[in-house]
Short mmCIF file of C-alpha atoms in Angstrom, two decimals:
data_model
loop_
_atom_site.label_atom_id
_atom_site.label_comp_id
_atom_site.label_asym_id
_atom_site.label_seq_id
_atom_site.Cartn_x
_atom_site.Cartn_y
_atom_site.Cartn_z
CA UNK A 207 0.00 0.00 0.00
CA UNK A 208 1.10 3.58 -0.75
CA UNK A 209 -0.35 7.03 -0.07
CA UNK A 210 -1.47 7.14 -3.71
CA UNK A 211 -2.76 3.65 -4.60
CA UNK A 212 -3.70 2.81 -8.17
CA UNK A 213 -7.08 1.54 -7.07
CA UNK A 214 -9.34 1.77 -4.04
CA UNK A 215 -11.66 -1.18 -3.48
CA UNK A 216 -14.85 -0.12 -1.70
CA UNK A 217 -16.75 -2.84 0.16
CA UNK A 218 -20.16 -1.97 1.67
CA UNK A 219 -21.02 -4.46 4.42
CA UNK A 220 -23.72 -5.00 7.02
CA UNK A 221 -23.53 -7.95 9.42
CA UNK A 222 -20.91 -9.79 7.35
CA UNK A 223 -18.52 -10.71 10.17
CA UNK A 224 -17.89 -14.23 8.90
CA UNK A 225 -17.62 -13.38 5.18
CA UNK A 226 -15.27 -10.41 5.31
CA UNK A 227 -11.94 -12.03 6.31
CA UNK A 228 -12.25 -14.53 3.44
CA UNK A 229 -13.25 -11.80 1.00
CA UNK A 230 -10.41 -9.51 2.06
CA UNK A 231 -7.87 -12.30 1.58
CA UNK A 232 -9.26 -12.84 -1.93
CA UNK A 233 -9.05 -9.12 -2.77
CA UNK A 234 -5.42 -8.97 -1.66
CA UNK A 235 -4.61 -12.03 -3.78
CA UNK A 236 -6.37 -10.59 -6.84
CA UNK A 237 -4.48 -7.27 -6.61
CA UNK A 238 -1.07 -8.64 -5.64
CA UNK A 239 1.72 -6.58 -7.22
CA UNK A 240 -0.46 -3.47 -7.65
CA UNK A 241 -0.63 -0.51 -5.20
CA UNK A 242 -4.11 -0.69 -3.69
CA UNK A 243 -6.19 0.03 -0.63
CA UNK A 244 -9.46 -1.44 0.62
CA UNK A 245 -12.16 0.56 2.37
CA UNK A 246 -14.77 -1.58 4.11
CA UNK A 247 -17.74 0.49 5.23
CA UNK A 248 -19.51 -1.19 8.13
CA UNK A 249 -23.07 0.04 7.70
CA UNK A 250 -24.20 -0.07 11.32
CA UNK A 251 -23.64 -3.80 11.85
CA UNK A 252 -24.70 -5.42 15.13
CA UNK A 253 -22.84 -8.74 14.77
CA UNK A 254 -19.33 -7.59 15.68
CA UNK A 255 -18.25 -6.78 12.12
CA UNK A 256 -16.37 -3.72 13.42
CA UNK A 257 -14.31 -5.87 15.81
CA UNK A 258 -13.40 -8.30 13.03
CA UNK A 259 -12.31 -5.39 10.82
CA UNK A 260 -10.25 -3.83 13.61
CA UNK A 261 -8.37 -7.09 14.15
CA UNK A 262 -7.80 -7.62 10.43
CA UNK A 263 -6.61 -4.04 9.86
CA UNK A 264 -3.97 -4.38 12.58
CA UNK A 265 -2.15 -6.94 10.43
CA UNK A 266 -3.01 -5.52 6.98
CA UNK A 267 -2.21 -1.81 6.55
CA UNK A 268 -3.93 -1.66 3.16
CA UNK A 269 -7.31 -2.02 4.91
CA UNK A 270 -9.03 1.17 6.08
CA UNK A 271 -12.28 0.20 7.82
CA UNK A 272 -14.95 2.86 8.34
CA UNK A 273 -18.23 2.60 10.22
CA UNK A 274 -21.67 4.21 10.02
CA UNK A 275 -23.17 4.80 13.47
CA UNK A 276 -26.45 3.38 12.15
CA UNK A 277 -27.50 1.57 9.00
CA UNK A 278 -27.85 4.04 6.11
CA UNK A 279 -28.05 1.61 3.18
CA UNK A 280 -25.71 0.25 0.53
CA UNK A 281 -25.67 3.40 -1.60
CA UNK A 282 -24.66 5.53 1.39
CA UNK A 283 -21.90 3.05 2.24
CA UNK A 284 -20.54 3.10 -1.32
CA UNK A 285 -20.61 6.90 -1.31
CA UNK A 286 -18.73 7.05 2.00
CA UNK A 287 -16.08 4.84 0.44
CA UNK A 288 -15.80 6.95 -2.71
CA UNK A 289 -15.49 10.19 -0.71
CA UNK A 290 -12.67 8.72 1.36
CA UNK A 291 -10.88 6.86 -1.46
CA UNK A 292 -7.33 7.81 -2.44
CA UNK A 293 -7.17 5.80 -5.66
CA UNK A 294 -7.73 7.28 -9.10
CA UNK A 295 -10.03 4.34 -9.84
CA UNK A 296 -12.63 2.96 -7.43
CA UNK A 297 -13.67 -0.69 -7.66
CA UNK A 298 -16.79 -1.77 -5.80
CA UNK A 299 -17.66 -5.25 -4.56
CA UNK A 300 -20.40 -6.49 -2.23
CA UNK A 301 -19.39 -7.62 1.25
CA UNK A 302 -21.41 -10.84 1.20
CA UNK A 303 -18.86 -12.79 -0.85
CA UNK A 304 -21.20 -13.47 -3.78
CA UNK A 305 -18.92 -11.38 -6.03
CA UNK A 306 -15.54 -12.93 -6.85
CA UNK A 307 -12.64 -10.46 -6.45
CA UNK A 308 -10.70 -12.37 -9.12
CA UNK A 309 -12.63 -10.30 -11.69
CA UNK A 310 -11.39 -6.93 -10.37
CA UNK A 311 -8.19 -6.94 -12.53
CA UNK A 312 -10.33 -7.76 -15.59
CA UNK A 313 -12.60 -4.81 -14.83
CA UNK A 314 -9.59 -2.51 -14.37
CA UNK A 315 -8.12 -3.64 -17.69
CA UNK A 316 -11.42 -3.13 -19.51
CA UNK A 317 -11.64 0.39 -18.08
CA UNK A 318 -8.05 1.19 -19.07
CA UNK A 319 -8.47 -0.26 -22.56
CA UNK A 320 -11.54 1.91 -23.09
CA UNK A 321 -9.45 5.09 -22.92
CA UNK A 322 -10.53 8.49 -21.60
CA UNK A 323 -13.97 8.27 -23.22
CA UNK A 324 -14.93 5.32 -20.96
CA UNK A 325 -15.52 5.90 -17.24
CA UNK A 326 -17.17 2.68 -16.04
CA UNK A 327 -16.48 -1.05 -16.39
CA UNK A 328 -19.53 -2.88 -15.07
CA UNK A 329 -19.78 -6.53 -14.15
CA UNK A 330 -22.76 -8.50 -15.44
CA UNK A 331 -23.58 -11.70 -13.59
CA UNK A 332 -23.99 -15.05 -15.27
CA UNK A 333 -24.94 -18.30 -13.56
CA UNK A 334 -27.02 -16.49 -10.91
CA UNK A 335 -27.30 -18.39 -7.63
CA UNK A 336 -30.34 -16.52 -6.29
CA UNK A 337 -33.75 -18.16 -5.99
CA UNK A 338 -35.84 -18.57 -9.10
CA UNK A 339 -38.26 -15.86 -7.89
CA UNK A 340 -35.41 -13.38 -7.35
CA UNK A 341 -33.88 -14.18 -10.72
CA UNK A 342 -37.21 -13.61 -12.46
CA UNK A 343 -37.83 -10.35 -10.60
CA UNK A 344 -34.31 -9.15 -11.45
CA UNK A 345 -34.72 -10.08 -15.12
CA UNK A 346 -38.00 -8.19 -15.43
CA UNK A 347 -36.61 -5.15 -13.60
CA UNK A 348 -33.52 -5.06 -15.81
CA UNK A 349 -35.62 -5.28 -18.96
CA UNK A 350 -37.80 -2.38 -17.84
CA UNK A 351 -34.75 -0.34 -16.81
CA UNK A 352 -33.02 -0.99 -20.11
CA UNK A 353 -36.09 -0.03 -22.10
CA UNK A 354 -36.49 3.29 -20.27
CA UNK A 355 -32.89 4.29 -19.72
CA UNK A 356 -31.23 2.84 -22.83
CA UNK A 357 -28.06 2.10 -20.85
CA UNK A 358 -27.19 -1.08 -22.81
CA UNK A 359 -26.62 -2.90 -19.51
CA UNK A 360 -28.07 -6.35 -18.90
CA UNK A 361 -27.48 -6.41 -15.13
CA UNK A 362 -27.02 -3.07 -13.37
CA UNK A 363 -27.38 -4.65 -9.91
CA UNK A 364 -24.03 -6.46 -9.96
CA UNK A 365 -21.79 -5.15 -7.18
CA UNK A 366 -18.59 -5.59 -9.21
CA UNK A 367 -17.72 -2.32 -10.94
CA UNK A 368 -14.67 -0.16 -11.66
CA UNK A 369 -15.20 3.56 -12.13
CA UNK A 370 -12.98 6.62 -12.40
CA UNK A 371 -13.23 8.44 -9.08
CA UNK A 372 -13.41 11.92 -10.65
CA UNK A 373 -16.51 10.84 -12.60
CA UNK A 374 -17.97 9.07 -9.56
CA UNK A 375 -17.90 12.40 -7.71
CA UNK A 376 -19.86 14.13 -10.50
CA UNK A 377 -22.86 11.80 -10.26
CA UNK A 378 -26.06 12.96 -8.54
CA UNK A 379 -26.55 11.03 -5.30
CA UNK A 380 -29.72 9.37 -3.97
CA UNK A 381 -30.45 6.14 -2.11
CA UNK A 382 -30.23 3.13 -4.49
CA UNK A 383 -27.99 5.24 -6.78
CA UNK A 384 -25.53 2.33 -6.96
CA UNK A 385 -28.08 0.39 -9.06
CA UNK A 386 -28.18 3.02 -11.80
CA UNK A 387 -24.49 3.81 -12.27
CA UNK A 388 -24.35 2.91 -16.02
CA UNK A 389 -27.21 5.30 -16.85
CA UNK A 390 -25.80 8.05 -14.63
CA UNK A 391 -22.33 7.71 -16.17
CA UNK A 392 -23.81 7.88 -19.68
CA UNK A 393 -25.72 11.00 -18.58
CA UNK A 394 -22.34 12.66 -17.91
CA UNK A 395 -21.22 11.91 -21.47
CA UNK A 396 -18.94 8.90 -20.78
CA UNK A 397 -18.96 5.38 -22.11
CA UNK A 398 -19.59 2.11 -20.26
CA UNK A 399 -17.99 -1.28 -20.96
CA UNK A 400 -19.13 -4.63 -19.59
CA UNK A 401 -17.46 -7.75 -18.23
CA UNK A 402 -19.31 -11.03 -17.63
CA UNK A 403 -18.69 -12.38 -14.11
CA UNK A 404 -19.73 -15.68 -12.58
CA UNK A 405 -22.04 -15.39 -9.61
CA UNK A 406 -21.43 -17.54 -6.53
CA UNK A 407 -23.19 -18.52 -3.31
CA UNK A 408 -22.62 -16.57 -0.12
CA UNK A 409 -20.77 -18.68 2.47
CA UNK A 410 -22.38 -17.29 5.62
CA UNK A 411 -25.49 -15.35 6.59
CA UNK A 412 -28.55 -14.43 4.59
CA UNK A 413 -29.44 -11.79 2.03
CA UNK A 414 -30.56 -8.40 3.36
CA UNK A 415 -32.93 -7.78 0.43
CA UNK A 416 -36.45 -8.96 -0.31
CA UNK A 417 -38.20 -9.03 -3.67
CA UNK A 418 -41.21 -6.76 -3.27
CA UNK A 419 -39.63 -4.01 -1.16
CA UNK A 420 -36.81 -3.63 -3.69
CA UNK A 421 -39.24 -3.69 -6.64
CA UNK A 422 -41.41 -0.88 -5.26
CA UNK A 423 -38.52 1.41 -4.37
CA UNK A 424 -36.71 0.50 -7.59
CA UNK A 425 -39.69 1.54 -9.72
CA UNK A 426 -39.75 5.00 -8.15
CA UNK A 427 -35.99 5.38 -8.56
CA UNK A 428 -36.18 4.21 -12.17
CA UNK A 429 -38.53 7.00 -13.16
CA UNK A 430 -36.40 9.47 -11.22
CA UNK A 431 -33.31 8.48 -13.21
CA UNK A 432 -35.33 8.58 -16.44
CA UNK A 433 -36.28 12.18 -15.55
CA UNK A 434 -32.66 13.07 -14.77
CA UNK A 435 -31.51 11.76 -18.15
CA UNK A 436 -34.22 13.67 -20.01
CA UNK A 437 -33.28 16.89 -18.22
CA UNK A 438 -29.67 16.70 -19.44
CA UNK A 439 -30.02 18.32 -22.85
CA UNK A 440 -26.37 18.62 -23.89
CA UNK A 441 -22.89 17.78 -22.62
CA UNK A 442 -20.71 20.92 -22.76
CA UNK A 443 -17.52 20.59 -24.80
CA UNK A 444 -15.12 22.83 -22.90
CA UNK A 445 -11.98 24.42 -24.35
CA UNK A 446 -9.55 26.99 -22.99
CA UNK A 447 -9.65 30.49 -24.45
CA UNK A 448 -6.05 31.57 -24.90
CA UNK A 449 -5.38 35.21 -23.95
CA UNK A 450 -4.64 37.42 -26.94
CA UNK A 451 -1.04 38.67 -27.15
CA UNK A 452 -0.41 42.11 -25.67
CA UNK A 453 0.36 44.42 -28.64
CA UNK A 454 0.57 47.63 -26.63
CA UNK A 455 4.34 47.37 -26.06
#
């Protein structure tokens, strides 16, 4: 780890005491040989997640654990990580272990290969391990989102993403904002590339999300993002006006 890491990995987590040490080991292995840091944001856990992180950080200086005094949601945790990140690129990954950190280098390469016009490399899950009902609900929601937002993204809910931090900071914030990052990045005039990633089962604990509560909130957010995109009429092309030479002498 250095004061200016190449990448900051942001991990939102709530009550993931048993999953985090395994996940952190995997992140370190995936990024071996590259300057990096990891910010785990404990979103008001009550299972001793903060104690596990404190013990892990004492032996791994690349880990910077942060804690919300009370649960504020995944989007708030991701935003806290982005605001405190030191890396030029921020990679996000869920704290439940369902995302495999081995894909982070692939996301970083896809972002780099895209050049300055591309700001986001987004993972898209294949081989989903969720229940059939959740898979169906997710499929329908993604189809509706794609039809309205035209973001060319099959799976915007995947936690694996790599995004330029300077662009991240330009995006309008709202709860559940992490689920609409492709559309919001496109709204700023940047491109998005995609990487297929294999889904996997969580090792410990249970999912924090239901089907119907997410669907209702997601529908409201979807139309909010649709409105935001419609209200962005043009992306300014900015150039520097060079001062005219002084001819008075």
